Amino acid sequence: MDFAAQFQAYRQRAEQGLDRLVPSGTTRPARLHEAMRYALLGGGKRLRPVLTLATADLYAARYDPLPAAVAIECIHTYSLVHDDLPCMDNDDLRRGRPTTHRQFDEATALLAGDALLTLAFQLIARHYAGHPVWASALTGVIADAAGSERLIGGQMEDLLAEKKADATAGELEFIHLNKTAAMIEVALVAGGLCGGATDTQLTALRATGRHLGLAFQIVDDILDATADTATLGKTAGKDAKAGKTTYVKLHGLDASRKFARQQSDAALAALRSLPGDKAFLTALIDSMAGRVN
Ligand code: GRG
């Protein structure tokens, strides 16, 4: 298997889905839809939709995973747009371009984020209307991941932690598990649901996502401390500058690299119990820790 080519193929499917399922930039009000498309279509690794599509491919998928994959990327992108706002991280650069509020204005960026979040659930309702019981389960897992106890709760604790001199390792874990891992977990679970995964398999997918999410966040912290802005496509060194507690600040670079490896290994162990050809997902998880080793 050529991992890079396979990733590109999944990524392209996700890009086409995003382009097709998000209202055109001329849809009224054009400025809002332009801002949504600007935020969504201007780059991004597409890790989450790729995970959904690849997980569905472990099975002979019963339901088309593309609308679910697009919905999850819409939620992820809304969280980035809002995170970049002046009232949160106040950032100028995202995905190698001016942030949405810099390109448009603050109110438009706020509304574009709101609309992307809402669109996610419109897409699910629209595309899976023929399978209401199943669609309700999918809606539930995605809403839980994006809700006040997970993604938004993680962001809230992150903002609270910034105001303290030092966050504890426990607080940091809560932030990582919810702000970062929740959406990665649900990307895998949504793929499993599209494939008709059993409850045991969904639990294994959740564990895979939890460990992959933690590895991903540690890698993100390491890259923030070691890579430059041009490579990242977003402002580098922000965490240290803000005096933010990160895994790197608490434990140092070497321990962080080791932890990323351990979490990737735990993700691989959880993946092993799943059916189908896992070569692509195995390589993807492996590549995570490899970004900083
Ligand atoms: C505003 C509710 C709300 C949440 C914001 C996503 C987020 C939560 C904050 C962004 C800052 C950050 C470091 C989050 C951790 C997760 C993370 C590394 C997100 C970036 O994901 P990538 O690297 O981004 O997959 P691309 O642009 O490739 O999609």
PDB file of C-alpha atoms and ligand atoms in Angstrom:
ATOM      1  CA  MET A   1       0.000   0.000   0.000  1.00  0.00           C
ATOM      2  CA  ASP A   2       1.279   3.463  -0.911  1.00  0.00           C
ATOM      3  CA  PHE A   3       0.247   5.405   2.201  1.00  0.00           C
ATOM      4  CA  ALA A   4       0.791   8.892   0.753  1.00  0.00           C
ATOM      5  CA  ALA A   5      -1.221   8.094  -2.390  1.00  0.00           C
ATOM      6  CA  GLN A   6      -4.010   6.530  -0.355  1.00  0.00           C
ATOM      7  CA  PHE A   7      -4.134   9.540   1.985  1.00  0.00           C
ATOM      8  CA  GLN A   8      -4.304  11.836  -1.033  1.00  0.00           C
ATOM      9  CA  ALA A   9      -7.160   9.799  -2.513  1.00  0.00           C
ATOM     10  CA  TYR A  10      -9.193   9.982   0.709  1.00  0.00           C
ATOM     11  CA  ARG A  11      -8.358  13.652   1.060  1.00  0.00           C
ATOM     12  CA  GLN A  12      -9.548  14.341  -2.458  1.00  0.00           C
ATOM     13  CA  ARG A  13     -12.841  12.565  -1.779  1.00  0.00           C
ATOM     14  CA  ALA A  14     -13.259  14.754   1.297  1.00  0.00           C
ATOM     15  CA  GLU A  15     -12.418  17.927  -0.675  1.00  0.00           C
ATOM     16  CA  GLN A  16     -14.953  17.047  -3.376  1.00  0.00           C
ATOM     17  CA  GLY A  17     -17.590  16.323  -0.733  1.00  0.00           C
ATOM     18  CA  LEU A  18     -16.920  19.645   0.986  1.00  0.00           C
ATOM     19  CA  ASP A  19     -17.140  21.556  -2.271  1.00  0.00           C
ATOM     20  CA  ARG A  20     -20.368  19.805  -3.293  1.00  0.00           C
ATOM     21  CA  LEU A  21     -22.235  19.742   0.026  1.00  0.00           C
ATOM     22  CA  VAL A  22     -21.545  23.271   1.263  1.00  0.00           C
ATOM     23  CA  PRO A  23     -23.747  26.022  -0.266  1.00  0.00           C
ATOM     24  CA  SER A  24     -22.119  27.954  -3.107  1.00  0.00           C
ATOM     25  CA  GLY A  25     -20.545  31.347  -2.461  1.00  0.00           C
ATOM     26  CA  THR A  26     -23.356  33.014  -4.416  1.00  0.00           C
ATOM     27  CA  THR A  27     -26.090  31.621  -2.170  1.00  0.00           C
ATOM     28  CA  ARG A  28     -27.798  34.482  -0.339  1.00  0.00           C
ATOM     29  CA  PRO A  29     -26.371  35.980   1.859  1.00  0.00           C
ATOM     30  CA  ALA A  30     -23.286  35.635  -0.320  1.00  0.00           C
ATOM     31  CA  ARG A  31     -20.887  37.142   2.226  1.00  0.00           C
ATOM     32  CA  LEU A  32     -21.774  34.503   4.809  1.00  0.00           C
ATOM     33  CA  HIS A  33     -21.442  31.597   2.394  1.00  0.00           C
ATOM     34  CA  GLU A  34     -18.208  33.011   0.999  1.00  0.00           C
ATOM     35  CA  ALA A  35     -16.815  33.151   4.536  1.00  0.00           C
ATOM     36  CA  MET A  36     -17.924  29.576   5.268  1.00  0.00           C
ATOM     37  CA  ARG A  37     -16.285  28.355   2.086  1.00  0.00           C
ATOM     38  CA  TYR A  38     -13.172  30.441   2.734  1.00  0.00           C
ATOM     39  CA  ALA A  39     -12.730  28.845   6.165  1.00  0.00           C
ATOM     40  CA  LEU A  40     -13.528  25.359   4.947  1.00  0.00           C
ATOM     41  CA  LEU A  41     -11.910  25.090   1.540  1.00  0.00           C
ATOM     42  CA  GLY A  42      -8.615  26.845   2.074  1.00  0.00           C
ATOM     43  CA  GLY A  43      -6.443  23.909   3.048  1.00  0.00           C
ATOM     44  CA  GLY A  44      -6.259  21.762   6.145  1.00  0.00           C
ATOM     45  CA  LYS A  45      -4.951  18.234   6.467  1.00  0.00           C
ATOM     46  CA  ARG A  46      -8.485  16.759   6.484  1.00  0.00           C
ATOM     47  CA  LEU A  47      -7.414  14.238   9.097  1.00  0.00           C
ATOM     48  CA  ARG A  48     -10.909  13.790  10.539  1.00  0.00           C
ATOM     49  CA  PRO A  49     -12.828  13.154   7.285  1.00  0.00           C
ATOM     50  CA  VAL A  50     -10.015  10.886   6.103  1.00  0.00           C
ATOM     51  CA  LEU A  51     -10.413   8.885   9.330  1.00  0.00           C
ATOM     52  CA  THR A  52     -14.171   8.585   8.790  1.00  0.00           C
ATOM     53  CA  LEU A  53     -13.803   7.440   5.176  1.00  0.00           C
ATOM     54  CA  ALA A  54     -10.984   4.999   5.964  1.00  0.00           C
ATOM     55  CA  THR A  55     -12.808   3.505   8.951  1.00  0.00           C
ATOM     56  CA  ALA A  56     -15.949   2.972   6.879  1.00  0.00           C
ATOM     57  CA  ASP A  57     -13.723   1.144   4.372  1.00  0.00           C
ATOM     58  CA  LEU A  58     -12.839  -1.459   7.034  1.00  0.00           C
ATOM     59  CA  TYR A  59     -16.365  -2.660   6.353  1.00  0.00           C
ATOM     60  CA  ALA A  60     -18.457  -3.024   3.259  1.00  0.00           C
ATOM     61  CA  ALA A  61     -20.038   0.298   4.274  1.00  0.00           C
ATOM     62  CA  ARG A  62     -23.833   0.224   4.602  1.00  0.00           C
ATOM     63  CA  TYR A  63     -24.250   3.990   4.543  1.00  0.00           C
ATOM     64  CA  ASP A  64     -22.331   6.561   2.473  1.00  0.00           C
ATOM     65  CA  PRO A  65     -19.755   7.972   4.915  1.00  0.00           C
ATOM     66  CA  LEU A  66     -19.089  11.157   2.889  1.00  0.00           C
ATOM     67  CA  PRO A  67     -21.854  13.380   4.376  1.00  0.00           C
ATOM     68  CA  ALA A  68     -20.781  12.297   7.888  1.00  0.00           C
ATOM     69  CA  ALA A  69     -17.124  13.006   7.044  1.00  0.00           C
ATOM     70  CA  VAL A  70     -18.038  16.455   5.674  1.00  0.00           C
ATOM     71  CA  ALA A  71     -20.220  17.200   8.723  1.00  0.00           C
ATOM     72  CA  ILE A  72     -17.323  16.417  11.062  1.00  0.00           C
ATOM     73  CA  GLU A  73     -14.925  18.630   9.085  1.00  0.00           C
ATOM     74  CA  CYS A  74     -17.534  21.445   9.214  1.00  0.00           C
ATOM     75  CA  ILE A  75     -17.607  21.195  13.021  1.00  0.00           C
ATOM     76  CA  HIS A  76     -13.817  21.049  13.259  1.00  0.00           C
ATOM     77  CA  THR A  77     -13.519  24.102  11.001  1.00  0.00           C
ATOM     78  CA  TYR A  78     -16.110  26.078  12.963  1.00  0.00           C
ATOM     79  CA  SER A  79     -14.065  25.383  16.107  1.00  0.00           C
ATOM     80  CA  LEU A  80     -10.933  26.732  14.403  1.00  0.00           C
ATOM     81  CA  VAL A  81     -12.748  29.866  13.162  1.00  0.00           C
ATOM     82  CA  HIS A  82     -14.073  30.607  16.645  1.00  0.00           C
ATOM     83  CA  ASP A  83     -10.777  29.696  18.341  1.00  0.00           C
ATOM     84  CA  ASP A  84      -8.987  32.262  16.161  1.00  0.00           C
ATOM     85  CA  LEU A  85     -11.345  35.123  17.118  1.00  0.00           C
ATOM     86  CA  PRO A  86      -9.967  38.045  19.146  1.00  0.00           C
ATOM     87  CA  CYS A  87     -12.017  36.979  22.184  1.00  0.00           C
ATOM     88  CA  MET A  88     -10.260  33.586  22.168  1.00  0.00           C
ATOM     89  CA  ASP A  89      -6.813  32.981  20.681  1.00  0.00           C
ATOM     90  CA  ASN A  90      -6.746  36.162  18.591  1.00  0.00           C
ATOM     91  CA  ASP A  91      -4.794  34.690  15.717  1.00  0.00           C
ATOM     92  CA  ASP A  92      -4.070  36.126  12.274  1.00  0.00           C
ATOM     93  CA  LEU A  93      -2.996  33.012  10.425  1.00  0.00           C
ATOM     94  CA  ARG A  94      -4.731  29.677   9.863  1.00  0.00           C
ATOM     95  CA  ARG A  95      -4.115  27.035   7.216  1.00  0.00           C
ATOM     96  CA  GLY A  96      -1.458  29.321   5.733  1.00  0.00           C
ATOM     97  CA  ARG A  97      -3.892  32.195   5.109  1.00  0.00           C
ATOM     98  CA  PRO A  98      -5.413  35.105   7.051  1.00  0.00           C
ATOM     99  CA  THR A  99      -7.923  33.832   9.606  1.00  0.00           C
ATOM    100  CA  THR A 100     -11.582  34.197   8.662  1.00  0.00           C
ATOM    101  CA  HIS A 101     -12.154  37.277  10.846  1.00  0.00           C
ATOM    102  CA  ARG A 102      -9.055  38.911   9.325  1.00  0.00           C
ATOM    103  CA  GLN A 103     -10.190  38.160   5.781  1.00  0.00           C
ATOM    104  CA  PHE A 104     -13.806  39.202   6.421  1.00  0.00           C
ATOM    105  CA  ASP A 105     -14.672  40.729   9.810  1.00  0.00           C
ATOM    106  CA  GLU A 106     -15.346  39.486  13.298  1.00  0.00           C
ATOM    107  CA  ALA A 107     -19.130  39.325  13.092  1.00  0.00           C
ATOM    108  CA  THR A 108     -19.022  37.502   9.754  1.00  0.00           C
ATOM    109  CA  ALA A 109     -16.495  34.987  11.126  1.00  0.00           C
ATOM    110  CA  LEU A 110     -18.647  34.376  14.182  1.00  0.00           C
ATOM    111  CA  LEU A 111     -21.712  33.747  12.006  1.00  0.00           C
ATOM    112  CA  ALA A 112     -19.749  31.604   9.548  1.00  0.00           C
ATOM    113  CA  GLY A 113     -18.653  29.405  12.475  1.00  0.00           C
ATOM    114  CA  ASP A 114     -22.236  29.182  13.756  1.00  0.00           C
ATOM    115  CA  ALA A 115     -23.443  28.299  10.267  1.00  0.00           C
ATOM    116  CA  LEU A 116     -20.790  25.593   9.779  1.00  0.00           C
ATOM    117  CA  LEU A 117     -21.799  23.935  13.038  1.00  0.00           C
ATOM    118  CA  THR A 118     -25.467  24.054  12.061  1.00  0.00           C
ATOM    119  CA  LEU A 119     -24.728  22.846   8.529  1.00  0.00           C
ATOM    120  CA  ALA A 120     -23.162  19.688   9.968  1.00  0.00           C
ATOM    121  CA  PHE A 121     -26.506  18.620  11.392  1.00  0.00           C
ATOM    122  CA  GLN A 122     -28.435  19.779   8.317  1.00  0.00           C
ATOM    123  CA  LEU A 123     -26.241  17.483   6.216  1.00  0.00           C
ATOM    124  CA  ILE A 124     -26.892  14.496   8.455  1.00  0.00           C
ATOM    125  CA  ALA A 125     -30.648  15.126   8.517  1.00  0.00           C
ATOM    126  CA  ARG A 126     -30.733  15.613   4.754  1.00  0.00           C
ATOM    127  CA  HIS A 127     -28.515  12.760   3.624  1.00  0.00           C
ATOM    128  CA  TYR A 128     -29.556  10.036   6.051  1.00  0.00           C
ATOM    129  CA  ALA A 129     -33.302  10.807   6.251  1.00  0.00           C
ATOM    130  CA  GLY A 130     -34.093   7.353   4.892  1.00  0.00           C
ATOM    131  CA  HIS A 131     -32.563   5.697   7.985  1.00  0.00           C
ATOM    132  CA  PRO A 132     -33.964   7.694  10.901  1.00  0.00           C
ATOM    133  CA  VAL A 133     -32.983   5.367  13.764  1.00  0.00           C
ATOM    134  CA  TRP A 134     -29.435   5.048  12.512  1.00  0.00           C
ATOM    135  CA  ALA A 135     -29.231   8.793  11.744  1.00  0.00           C
ATOM    136  CA  SER A 136     -30.330   9.558  15.298  1.00  0.00           C
ATOM    137  CA  ALA A 137     -27.434   7.452  16.660  1.00  0.00           C
ATOM    138  CA  LEU A 138     -24.972   9.234  14.364  1.00  0.00           C
ATOM    139  CA  THR A 139     -26.381  12.642  15.353  1.00  0.00           C
ATOM    140  CA  GLY A 140     -26.059  11.706  19.022  1.00  0.00           C
ATOM    141  CA  VAL A 141     -22.378  10.729  18.887  1.00  0.00           C
ATOM    142  CA  ILE A 142     -21.425  13.794  16.845  1.00  0.00           C
ATOM    143  CA  ALA A 143     -23.407  16.181  19.066  1.00  0.00           C
ATOM    144  CA  ASP A 144     -21.866  14.610  22.185  1.00  0.00           C
ATOM    145  CA  ALA A 145     -18.359  15.053  20.795  1.00  0.00           C
ATOM    146  CA  ALA A 146     -19.010  18.684  19.861  1.00  0.00           C
ATOM    147  CA  GLY A 147     -20.944  19.583  22.998  1.00  0.00           C
ATOM    148  CA  SER A 148     -20.357  21.268  26.332  1.00  0.00           C
ATOM    149  CA  GLU A 149     -18.750  18.237  27.975  1.00  0.00           C
ATOM    150  CA  ARG A 150     -16.317  17.542  25.160  1.00  0.00           C
ATOM    151  CA  LEU A 151     -15.090  19.952  22.423  1.00  0.00           C
ATOM    152  CA  ILE A 152     -16.631  23.126  23.862  1.00  0.00           C
ATOM    153  CA  GLY A 153     -15.936  22.027  27.456  1.00  0.00           C
ATOM    154  CA  GLY A 154     -12.295  21.378  26.556  1.00  0.00           C
ATOM    155  CA  GLN A 155     -12.035  24.808  24.999  1.00  0.00           C
ATOM    156  CA  MET A 156     -13.611  26.384  28.106  1.00  0.00           C
ATOM    157  CA  GLU A 157     -11.090  24.694  30.410  1.00  0.00           C
ATOM    158  CA  ASP A 158      -8.300  25.687  28.047  1.00  0.00           C
ATOM    159  CA  LEU A 159      -9.303  29.335  28.356  1.00  0.00           C
ATOM    160  CA  LEU A 160      -9.562  29.010  32.145  1.00  0.00           C
ATOM    161  CA  ALA A 161      -6.148  27.322  32.316  1.00  0.00           C
ATOM    162  CA  GLU A 162      -4.549  30.200  30.409  1.00  0.00           C
ATOM    163  CA  LYS A 163      -5.456  32.512  33.254  1.00  0.00           C
ATOM    164  CA  LYS A 164      -3.561  30.368  35.763  1.00  0.00           C
ATOM    165  CA  ALA A 165       0.205  30.301  36.218  1.00  0.00           C
ATOM    166  CA  ASP A 166       0.307  26.533  35.862  1.00  0.00           C
ATOM    167  CA  ALA A 167      -2.301  23.980  34.902  1.00  0.00           C
ATOM    168  CA  THR A 168      -1.928  20.508  36.426  1.00  0.00           C
ATOM    169  CA  ALA A 169      -1.275  17.382  34.387  1.00  0.00           C
ATOM    170  CA  GLY A 170      -4.876  16.306  35.149  1.00  0.00           C
ATOM    171  CA  GLU A 171      -6.311  19.562  33.859  1.00  0.00           C
ATOM    172  CA  LEU A 172      -4.165  19.315  30.770  1.00  0.00           C
ATOM    173  CA  GLU A 173      -5.394  15.790  30.118  1.00  0.00           C
ATOM    174  CA  PHE A 174      -9.032  16.935  30.372  1.00  0.00           C
ATOM    175  CA  ILE A 175      -8.322  19.687  27.845  1.00  0.00           C
ATOM    176  CA  HIS A 176      -6.566  17.359  25.405  1.00  0.00           C
ATOM    177  CA  LEU A 177      -9.131  14.577  25.687  1.00  0.00           C
ATOM    178  CA  ASN A 178     -11.978  16.941  24.982  1.00  0.00           C
ATOM    179  CA  LYS A 179     -10.683  19.810  22.887  1.00  0.00           C
ATOM    180  CA  THR A 180      -8.647  17.570  20.598  1.00  0.00           C
ATOM    181  CA  ALA A 181      -9.405  13.870  21.023  1.00  0.00           C
ATOM    182  CA  ALA A 182     -13.226  14.107  21.035  1.00  0.00           C
ATOM    183  CA  MET A 183     -13.503  15.049  17.343  1.00  0.00           C
ATOM    184  CA  ILE A 184     -10.847  12.515  16.326  1.00  0.00           C
ATOM    185  CA  GLU A 185     -12.658   9.797  18.284  1.00  0.00           C
ATOM    186  CA  VAL A 186     -15.978  10.618  16.680  1.00  0.00           C
ATOM    187  CA  ALA A 187     -14.442  10.664  13.209  1.00  0.00           C
ATOM    188  CA  LEU A 188     -13.555   6.996  13.719  1.00  0.00           C
ATOM    189  CA  VAL A 189     -16.848   6.125  15.419  1.00  0.00           C
ATOM    190  CA  ALA A 190     -18.867   7.771  12.627  1.00  0.00           C
ATOM    191  CA  GLY A 191     -16.954   5.680  10.065  1.00  0.00           C
ATOM    192  CA  GLY A 192     -17.711   2.581  12.137  1.00  0.00           C
ATOM    193  CA  LEU A 193     -21.402   3.450  12.308  1.00  0.00           C
ATOM    194  CA  CYS A 194     -21.479   3.881   8.516  1.00  0.00           C
ATOM    195  CA  GLY A 195     -19.986   0.410   8.228  1.00  0.00           C
ATOM    196  CA  GLY A 196     -22.363  -1.213  10.714  1.00  0.00           C
ATOM    197  CA  ALA A 197     -19.756  -1.781  13.458  1.00  0.00           C
ATOM    198  CA  THR A 198     -20.829  -3.746  16.543  1.00  0.00           C
ATOM    199  CA  ASP A 199     -20.867  -2.104  19.991  1.00  0.00           C
ATOM    200  CA  THR A 200     -17.575  -3.834  20.852  1.00  0.00           C
ATOM    201  CA  GLN A 201     -16.013  -2.518  17.677  1.00  0.00           C
ATOM    202  CA  LEU A 202     -17.317   1.001  18.391  1.00  0.00           C
ATOM    203  CA  THR A 203     -15.649   0.824  21.814  1.00  0.00           C
ATOM    204  CA  ALA A 204     -12.371  -0.177  20.151  1.00  0.00           C
ATOM    205  CA  LEU A 205     -12.725   2.697  17.671  1.00  0.00           C
ATOM    206  CA  ARG A 206     -13.320   5.110  20.537  1.00  0.00           C
ATOM    207  CA  ALA A 207     -10.155   3.884  22.280  1.00  0.00           C
ATOM    208  CA  THR A 208      -8.183   4.173  19.044  1.00  0.00           C
ATOM    209  CA  GLY A 209      -9.408   7.759  18.635  1.00  0.00           C
ATOM    210  CA  ARG A 210      -8.723   8.689  22.250  1.00  0.00           C
ATOM    211  CA  HIS A 211      -5.079   7.547  22.026  1.00  0.00           C
ATOM    212  CA  LEU A 212      -4.594   8.945  18.537  1.00  0.00           C
ATOM    213  CA  GLY A 213      -6.098  12.246  19.705  1.00  0.00           C
ATOM    214  CA  LEU A 214      -3.686  12.452  22.625  1.00  0.00           C
ATOM    215  CA  ALA A 215      -0.730  11.604  20.374  1.00  0.00           C
ATOM    216  CA  PHE A 216      -1.937  14.230  17.885  1.00  0.00           C
ATOM    217  CA  GLN A 217      -2.136  16.939  20.558  1.00  0.00           C
ATOM    218  CA  ILE A 218       1.312  16.185  21.990  1.00  0.00           C
ATOM    219  CA  VAL A 219       2.731  16.284  18.460  1.00  0.00           C
ATOM    220  CA  ASP A 220       0.950  19.622  17.916  1.00  0.00           C
ATOM    221  CA  ASP A 221       2.543  20.968  21.133  1.00  0.00           C
ATOM    222  CA  ILE A 222       5.989  19.713  20.084  1.00  0.00           C
ATOM    223  CA  LEU A 223       5.649  21.266  16.626  1.00  0.00           C
ATOM    224  CA  ASP A 224       4.489  24.555  18.155  1.00  0.00           C
ATOM    225  CA  ALA A 225       7.741  24.585  20.120  1.00  0.00           C
ATOM    226  CA  THR A 226      10.057  23.378  17.355  1.00  0.00           C
ATOM    227  CA  ALA A 227       8.707  24.196  13.870  1.00  0.00           C
ATOM    228  CA  ASP A 228       8.399  27.552  12.127  1.00  0.00           C
ATOM    229  CA  THR A 229       5.291  29.471  11.096  1.00  0.00           C
ATOM    230  CA  ALA A 230       5.781  28.808   7.370  1.00  0.00           C
ATOM    231  CA  THR A 231       5.923  25.047   7.936  1.00  0.00           C
ATOM    232  CA  LEU A 232       2.915  25.041  10.262  1.00  0.00           C
ATOM    233  CA  GLY A 233       0.699  27.436   8.300  1.00  0.00           C
ATOM    234  CA  LYS A 234      -0.272  28.958  11.648  1.00  0.00           C
ATOM    235  CA  THR A 235       1.626  31.083  14.141  1.00  0.00           C
ATOM    236  CA  ALA A 236       4.452  29.039  15.711  1.00  0.00           C
ATOM    237  CA  GLY A 237       5.712  29.416  19.289  1.00  0.00           C
ATOM    238  CA  LYS A 238       2.380  30.777  20.506  1.00  0.00           C
ATOM    239  CA  ASP A 239       2.138  28.452  23.505  1.00  0.00           C
ATOM    240  CA  ALA A 240       5.469  29.480  25.036  1.00  0.00           C
ATOM    241  CA  LYS A 241       4.831  33.133  24.283  1.00  0.00           C
ATOM    242  CA  ALA A 242       1.478  32.977  26.046  1.00  0.00           C
ATOM    243  CA  GLY A 243       3.092  31.115  28.973  1.00  0.00           C
ATOM    244  CA  LYS A 244       0.611  28.341  28.270  1.00  0.00           C
ATOM    245  CA  THR A 245       0.900  25.021  30.097  1.00  0.00           C
ATOM    246  CA  THR A 246       1.498  22.327  27.504  1.00  0.00           C
ATOM    247  CA  TYR A 247       2.802  18.783  27.732  1.00  0.00           C
ATOM    248  CA  VAL A 248       6.142  20.130  26.474  1.00  0.00           C
ATOM    249  CA  LYS A 249       6.273  22.759  29.224  1.00  0.00           C
ATOM    250  CA  LEU A 250       5.355  20.231  31.929  1.00  0.00           C
ATOM    251  CA  HIS A 251       7.550  17.349  30.826  1.00  0.00           C
ATOM    252  CA  GLY A 252      10.079  18.599  28.249  1.00  0.00           C
ATOM    253  CA  LEU A 253      10.606  17.635  24.607  1.00  0.00           C
ATOM    254  CA  ASP A 254      12.111  14.174  25.097  1.00  0.00           C
ATOM    255  CA  ALA A 255       9.365  12.948  27.424  1.00  0.00           C
ATOM    256  CA  SER A 256       6.782  14.470  25.080  1.00  0.00           C
ATOM    257  CA  ARG A 257       8.171  12.552  22.099  1.00  0.00           C
ATOM    258  CA  LYS A 258       8.124   9.358  24.157  1.00  0.00           C
ATOM    259  CA  PHE A 259       4.537  10.013  25.250  1.00  0.00           C
ATOM    260  CA  ALA A 260       3.433  10.621  21.645  1.00  0.00           C
ATOM    261  CA  ARG A 261       4.960   7.253  20.701  1.00  0.00           C
ATOM    262  CA  GLN A 262       3.268   5.493  23.638  1.00  0.00           C
ATOM    263  CA  GLN A 263      -0.102   6.953  22.724  1.00  0.00           C
ATOM    264  CA  SER A 264       0.334   5.980  19.056  1.00  0.00           C
ATOM    265  CA  ASP A 265       1.219   2.450  20.152  1.00  0.00           C
ATOM    266  CA  ALA A 266      -1.876   2.312  22.365  1.00  0.00           C
ATOM    267  CA  ALA A 267      -3.979   3.493  19.402  1.00  0.00           C
ATOM    268  CA  LEU A 268      -2.483   0.731  17.251  1.00  0.00           C
ATOM    269  CA  ALA A 269      -3.211  -1.865  19.936  1.00  0.00           C
ATOM    270  CA  ALA A 270      -6.867  -0.788  20.104  1.00  0.00           C
ATOM    271  CA  LEU A 271      -7.130  -0.855  16.307  1.00  0.00           C
ATOM    272  CA  ARG A 272      -5.910  -4.446  16.118  1.00  0.00           C
ATOM    273  CA  SER A 273      -9.232  -5.969  17.232  1.00  0.00           C
ATOM    274  CA  LEU A 274     -11.105  -4.412  14.319  1.00  0.00           C
ATOM    275  CA  PRO A 275     -12.007  -6.272  11.141  1.00  0.00           C
ATOM    276  CA  GLY A 276     -10.922  -5.527   7.577  1.00  0.00           C
ATOM    277  CA  ASP A 277      -7.737  -4.255   6.009  1.00  0.00           C
ATOM    278  CA  LYS A 278      -6.176  -1.964   8.596  1.00  0.00           C
ATOM    279  CA  ALA A 279      -2.964  -1.182   6.707  1.00  0.00           C
ATOM    280  CA  PHE A 280      -3.905   2.410   5.899  1.00  0.00           C
ATOM    281  CA  LEU A 281      -5.118   3.308   9.396  1.00  0.00           C
ATOM    282  CA  THR A 282      -2.069   1.596  10.903  1.00  0.00           C
ATOM    283  CA  ALA A 283       0.254   3.650   8.692  1.00  0.00           C
ATOM    284  CA  LEU A 284      -1.660   6.841   9.497  1.00  0.00           C
ATOM    285  CA  ILE A 285      -1.377   6.282  13.246  1.00  0.00           C
ATOM    286  CA  ASP A 286       2.284   5.347  12.864  1.00  0.00           C
ATOM    287  CA  SER A 287       2.953   8.525  10.915  1.00  0.00           C
ATOM    288  CA  MET A 288       1.619  10.659  13.787  1.00  0.00           C
ATOM    289  CA  ALA A 289       4.482  10.104  16.231  1.00  0.00           C
ATOM    290  CA  GLY A 290       6.861   9.968  13.258  1.00  0.00           C
ATOM    291  CA  ARG A 291       6.212  13.687  12.627  1.00  0.00           C
ATOM    292  CA  VAL A 292       8.334  14.558  15.650  1.00  0.00           C
ATOM    293  CA  ASN A 293      10.692  11.575  16.046  1.00  0.00           C
TER     294      ASN A 293
HETATM  295  C1  GRG B   1     -14.051  27.236  19.755  1.00  0.00           C
HETATM  296  C2  GRG B   1     -15.513  25.371  20.629  1.00  0.00           C
HETATM  297  C3  GRG B   1     -14.206  25.844  20.185  1.00  0.00           C
HETATM  298  C4  GRG B   1     -13.186  24.969  20.174  1.00  0.00           C
HETATM  299  C5  GRG B   1     -11.865  25.278  19.674  1.00  0.00           C
HETATM  300  C6  GRG B   1      -9.934  23.253  17.661  1.00  0.00           C
HETATM  301  C7  GRG B   1      -9.869  24.117  18.851  1.00  0.00           C
HETATM  302  C8  GRG B   1     -10.990  24.075  19.849  1.00  0.00           C
HETATM  303  C9  GRG B   1      -8.845  24.973  19.007  1.00  0.00           C
HETATM  304  C10 GRG B   1      -7.740  25.135  18.028  1.00  0.00           C
HETATM  305  C11 GRG B   1      -6.448  25.131  18.755  1.00  0.00           C
HETATM  306  C12 GRG B   1      -5.894  23.788  18.990  1.00  0.00           C
HETATM  307  C13 GRG B   1      -4.436  23.677  19.149  1.00  0.00           C
HETATM  308  C14 GRG B   1      -6.682  22.742  19.119  1.00  0.00           C
HETATM  309  C15 GRG B   1      -6.233  21.403  19.346  1.00  0.00           C
HETATM  310  C16 GRG B   1      -6.655  20.560  18.210  1.00  0.00           C
HETATM  311  C17 GRG B   1      -5.889  20.905  17.009  1.00  0.00           C
HETATM  312  C18 GRG B   1      -4.441  20.684  16.989  1.00  0.00           C
HETATM  313  C19 GRG B   1      -6.554  21.403  15.987  1.00  0.00           C
HETATM  314  C20 GRG B   1      -5.956  21.675  14.683  1.00  0.00           C
HETATM  315  O1  GRG B   1      -6.265  20.557  13.908  1.00  0.00           O
HETATM  316  P1  GRG B   1      -5.493  20.225  12.580  1.00  0.00           P
HETATM  317  O2  GRG B   1      -4.013  20.329  12.825  1.00  0.00           O
HETATM  318  O3  GRG B   1      -5.941  21.416  11.661  1.00  0.00           O
HETATM  319  O4  GRG B   1      -6.009  18.928  12.058  1.00  0.00           O
HETATM  320  P2  GRG B   1      -6.220  21.428  10.091  1.00  0.00           P
HETATM  321  O5  GRG B   1      -6.111  22.897   9.720  1.00  0.00           O
HETATM  322  O6  GRG B   1      -5.194  20.598   9.401  1.00  0.00           O
HETATM  323  O7  GRG B   1      -7.606  20.911   9.927  1.00  0.00           O
END
